[in-house]
Amino acid sequence: MANYIKSEPKGVFERIELITHGKAAATSRRAFAVGDTVRFTVKAPDDAQSVVICMKSDDDGNVSYLTMHRLSDRFVTEIQTDKLCDDNGGLFFYKYIFTTNRGRFETHRRKLDAVTELRDISDSFEYSYTMLVYHDVKADFGWLHGGTMYQIFVDRFCRGGNETPRDDVIMHGDWSDDPMYAERGMPILNNDFFGGDLAGVEKKLPYLKSLGVNVIYLNPIFSAYSNHKYDTSDYMSVDEMFGGDEALDSLIAAAKEQGISIILDGVFNHTGSNSIYFNKYGKYDSVGAYQSKDSPYYRWYNFTSYPDKYECWWGIDIHPRVKCDDETYREYICGKNGVIRSYLRRGISGWRLDVADELSDSFLAELRSAASEEDPRSVIIGEVWENAVTKVSYGNRRRYFRGHELDSVMNYPIRRAIIDYVRDGDFMMLLQTVDDLYSSYPKWVCDCMMNILGTHDTLRLLTALGGLRPANRKKAELVSLQIPREKLDTAYKMQKTAYALLASFPGVPCIFYGDEVGMQGYDDPFCRRTYPWDLTDEKRLDLRDWYAAIGRVRNDNKDIFADGEFRLAHVDYEIACVERIGEKDMTVTVINRSGKEYVFSADEYRPLINGSPSIHPMSAEIFRLDRNTEYSVFEKITLKKDR
């Protein structure tokens, strides 16, 4: 990936090279394995007399100064990462200090636009660079690389098996009904259902295959009272309204025949109050923690005044929080016959971990160890909304990517950056986000990243791009708020453009069910409406075809998208140019968010979506060409002249 550090008038820039078997290869990443040798080169101001790297360990706060040696007009030093930390790795913040004829200065990396400039010496590392040193990861995630993921909120996707509903739920007779809602601050039971189930997912496997999908991520399917299932009643059983254990086994087998893997949603930070573990309402035969201090589950929870006051997730009393460091709980989740291993034995391929930032480092390490031991190819992806390398939760810097905890994360930062760029032209946000993430994450993390534009916790993508801003609006207004018809065409074009951009970044694009047909909706529960299977609107079907075309492009060019290097070759208010570089060829995704038509005029290339060199207003095209192209690809993108 390119370095997005612009040269200042005094010519400051950084070059990083990884030394392997005596050979140096330039890299834009600042994430290295323990034992790597890394060469840092900096072009200093013309009057620089000496340069040192000032490096602070985030683990112990120690600051060290590494002398750089002059080489012509540059200063160079090599660092062996195992001299900085032990086998468990470490996180470091660093900056360059220049001694010049004018005094001493240090580099200052402004977060807004990822530019490096000089400032007076300070003790602050706020705007310094980061360097992650990690324990090397040998796991094989090739089955995930270059694929396409599809997220399914099961109750709202498709009816298949006509499972008998519970007596205590409200069943919608009309599949197109609005979901029940309550104004903010008012209680809602989330007990209205539409009847979607795992048999319905299985029935739609051919459809998902047509989109290029090779991984399905299911929102929680364990037994639970609510429609969203984040209030687990029993981890060891699949909810009967979804078809039970047999339905999951059938889906796994059928998906495998289609070349599709299944990832489950693991909600291990809290259970439901209405569960075999807590049993607040006495609906289960087990003795729950709420009922007796002698319950085998009592020690899982933190009661402040027994039994009615207890620690909850975000203060919501239906989600009593679990003490994940309790030994008996860990054994239940991670043990030989625990939840993680049991479902991997049944054939799932990994887990997405809900609110990973609320689970301890040691719990995550034990969970990943259990999964890797059971199936070395299984993947653990955490829900983290910020940069996962610098993430702080509960006052502690997280260690997700030291090589022991998470294999990757949900890419929420890229969601915001892409939407803001396509909708508003905020190219500096896109530039900064790309630099921030892809320079600080290890490559194995990037290749497995769950890249998203919408989830069950966000506005629908089309709504985010073309809808009114939801701030200060009541849900009674949001339930029926739609994009005005005269703005829909533009919104569809923006969504096509946004998805093409997302699908070009390292990682796995994840489609939230129904986004591919332009479903609208503000946040929960309106982003969780039912899938419109009787759709006839041509423009929405055209949007679906676009998603399918992107899926084919990724599958047909998997040699590049699976693990090819990445470069944001150019981005401005109108044009973005993304390169993915394989061993022989490369792809170039050209994003045109302007009102003008551009043309790609490189030598010997293939347009992969529309079959044309033209990039129409607010649209995108992907081209494949020789990776050894000697010219700047961006220079081949020109404004189409009127004829």
CSV table of N, CA, C and O in Angstrom, one decimal, residues 44-85:
chain,number,residue,atom,x,y,z
A,44,ALA,N,15.4,13.9,5.5
A,44,ALA,CA,15.3,15.0,6.5
A,44,ALA,C,15.4,16.4,5.8
A,44,ALA,O,15.7,16.5,4.6
A,45,PRO,N,15.2,17.4,6.6
A,45,PRO,CA,15.4,18.8,6.0
A,45,PRO,C,16.8,19.0,5.6
A,45,PRO,O,17.7,18.3,6.1
A,46,ASP,N,17.1,19.8,4.7
A,46,ASP,CA,18.4,20.0,4.1
A,46,ASP,C,19.4,20.4,5.1
A,46,ASP,O,20.6,20.0,5.0
A,47,ASP,N,19.1,21.1,6.2
A,47,ASP,CA,20.1,21.5,7.2
A,47,ASP,C,20.1,20.5,8.4
A,47,ASP,O,20.7,20.9,9.4
A,48,ALA,N,19.6,19.3,8.2
A,48,ALA,CA,19.6,18.3,9.3
A,48,ALA,C,21.0,17.9,9.6
A,48,ALA,O,21.8,17.5,8.7
A,49,GLN,N,21.4,17.9,10.9
A,49,GLN,CA,22.7,17.4,11.3
A,49,GLN,C,22.7,16.0,11.8
A,49,GLN,O,23.6,15.2,11.6
A,50,SER,N,21.6,15.6,12.5
A,50,SER,CA,21.4,14.3,13.0
A,50,SER,C,19.9,14.0,13.1
A,50,SER,O,19.1,14.9,13.2
A,51,VAL,N,19.6,12.7,13.1
A,51,VAL,CA,18.2,12.2,13.3
A,51,VAL,C,18.2,11.0,14.2
A,51,VAL,O,19.0,10.1,14.1
A,52,VAL,N,17.2,11.0,15.2
A,52,VAL,CA,17.0,9.8,16.0
A,52,VAL,C,15.5,9.5,15.9
A,52,VAL,O,14.7,10.4,15.7
A,53,ILE,N,15.2,8.2,16.1
A,53,ILE,CA,13.8,7.8,16.3
A,53,ILE,C,13.5,7.7,17.8
A,53,ILE,O,14.2,7.0,18.5
A,54,CYS,N,12.6,8.4,18.2
A,54,CYS,CA,12.1,8.4,19.6
A,54,CYS,C,10.9,7.5,19.7
A,54,CYS,O,9.9,7.7,19.1
A,55,MET,N,11.1,6.3,20.4
A,55,MET,CA,10.1,5.3,20.4
A,55,MET,C,9.7,5.0,21.8
A,55,MET,O,10.5,4.8,22.7
A,56,LYS,N,8.3,5.0,22.0
A,56,LYS,CA,7.8,4.7,23.3
A,56,LYS,C,7.0,3.4,23.3
A,56,LYS,O,6.1,3.2,22.5
A,57,SER,N,7.3,2.5,24.3
A,57,SER,CA,6.6,1.3,24.4
A,57,SER,C,5.3,1.5,25.1
A,57,SER,O,5.2,2.2,26.2
A,58,ASP,N,4.2,1.1,24.5
A,58,ASP,CA,2.9,1.3,25.1
A,58,ASP,C,2.6,0.4,26.3
A,58,ASP,O,1.8,0.7,27.2
A,59,ASP,N,3.4,-0.7,26.4
A,59,ASP,CA,3.2,-1.7,27.5
A,59,ASP,C,3.8,-1.2,28.8
A,59,ASP,O,3.1,-1.3,29.8
A,60,ASP,N,5.0,-0.6,28.8
A,60,ASP,CA,5.6,-0.2,30.0
A,60,ASP,C,6.0,1.3,30.1
A,60,ASP,O,6.5,1.8,31.1
A,61,GLY,N,5.7,2.0,29.0
A,61,GLY,CA,6.0,3.4,29.0
A,61,GLY,C,7.4,3.8,28.7
A,61,GLY,O,7.7,5.0,28.7
A,62,ASN,N,8.3,2.9,28.6
A,62,ASN,CA,9.7,3.2,28.4
A,62,ASN,C,9.9,3.9,27.1
A,62,ASN,O,9.4,3.5,26.1
A,63,VAL,N,10.8,4.9,27.1
A,63,VAL,CA,11.1,5.6,25.8
A,63,VAL,C,12.6,5.4,25.5
A,63,VAL,O,13.5,5.5,26.4
A,64,SER,N,12.8,5.0,24.2
A,64,SER,CA,14.2,4.8,23.8
A,64,SER,C,14.5,5.7,22.6
A,64,SER,O,13.6,6.1,21.9
A,65,TYR,N,15.8,5.9,22.3
A,65,TYR,CA,16.2,6.8,21.2
A,65,TYR,C,17.1,5.9,20.3
A,65,TYR,O,18.2,5.4,20.8
A,66,LEU,N,16.8,5.8,19.1
A,66,LEU,CA,17.5,5.0,18.1
A,66,LEU,C,18.2,5.9,17.1
A,66,LEU,O,17.5,6.7,16.4
A,67,THR,N,19.5,5.9,17.1
A,67,THR,CA,20.3,6.8,16.3
A,67,THR,C,20.2,6.3,14.8
A,67,THR,O,20.4,5.1,14.5
A,68,MET,N,20.0,7.3,13.9
A,68,MET,CA,20.0,7.0,12.5
A,68,MET,C,21.3,7.4,11.9
A,68,MET,O,21.9,8.4,12.3
A,69,HIS,N,21.7,6.8,10.8
A,69,HIS,CA,23.0,7.0,10.2
A,69,HIS,C,22.7,7.7,8.9
A,69,HIS,O,21.8,7.4,8.1
A,70,ARG,N,23.6,8.7,8.6
A,70,ARG,CA,23.4,9.5,7.3
A,70,ARG,C,23.8,8.6,6.1
A,70,ARG,O,24.8,7.9,6.1
A,71,LEU,N,23.0,8.6,5.1
A,71,LEU,CA,23.3,8.0,3.8
A,71,LEU,C,22.9,8.9,2.7
A,71,LEU,O,21.7,9.0,2.4
A,72,SER,N,23.9,9.7,2.2
A,72,SER,CA,23.6,10.8,1.2
A,72,SER,C,22.7,11.8,1.9
A,72,SER,O,23.0,12.3,2.9
A,73,ASP,N,21.5,12.0,1.3
A,73,ASP,CA,20.6,13.0,1.8
A,73,ASP,C,19.5,12.4,2.7
A,73,ASP,O,18.5,13.0,3.0
A,74,ARG,N,19.8,11.2,3.1
A,74,ARG,CA,18.8,10.4,4.0
A,74,ARG,C,19.5,9.9,5.2
A,74,ARG,O,20.7,9.9,5.3
A,75,PHE,N,18.6,9.5,6.2
A,75,PHE,CA,19.1,8.9,7.4
A,75,PHE,C,18.5,7.5,7.5
A,75,PHE,O,17.2,7.4,7.3
A,76,VAL,N,19.2,6.6,7.9
A,76,VAL,CA,18.8,5.2,7.9
A,76,VAL,C,19.1,4.5,9.2
A,76,VAL,O,20.2,4.7,9.8
A,77,THR,N,18.3,3.5,9.6
A,77,THR,CA,18.6,2.6,10.7
A,77,THR,C,17.8,1.4,10.5
A,77,THR,O,16.7,1.4,9.9
A,78,GLU,N,18.3,0.3,11.1
A,78,GLU,CA,17.6,-1.0,11.1
A,78,GLU,C,17.2,-1.4,12.5
A,78,GLU,O,18.0,-1.3,13.4
A,79,ILE,N,16.0,-2.0,12.6
A,79,ILE,CA,15.5,-2.4,13.9
A,79,ILE,C,15.2,-3.9,13.9
A,79,ILE,O,14.5,-4.3,13.0
A,80,GLN,N,15.7,-4.7,14.8
A,80,GLN,CA,15.2,-6.0,15.0
A,80,GLN,C,14.1,-6.1,16.0
A,80,GLN,O,14.3,-5.7,17.2
A,81,THR,N,13.0,-6.5,15.6
A,81,THR,CA,11.8,-6.4,16.5
A,81,THR,C,11.9,-7.2,17.8
A,81,THR,O,11.4,-6.8,18.8
A,82,ASP,N,12.7,-8.3,17.7
A,82,ASP,CA,12.8,-9.1,18.9
A,82,ASP,C,13.7,-8.5,20.0
A,82,ASP,O,13.8,-8.9,21.1
A,83,LYS,N,14.4,-7.4,19.6
A,83,LYS,CA,15.1,-6.6,20.6
A,83,LYS,C,14.3,-5.6,21.3
A,83,LYS,O,14.7,-5.0,22.4
A,84,LEU,N,13.1,-5.4,20.8
A,84,LEU,CA,12.1,-4.4,21.4
A,84,LEU,C,11.2,-5.1,22.4
A,84,LEU,O,10.7,-4.4,23.3
A,85,CYS,N,10.9,-6.3,22.2
A,85,CYS,CA,9.9,-7.0,23.0
A,85,CYS,C,10.1,-8.5,23.1
A,85,CYS,O,10.9,-9.0,22.3
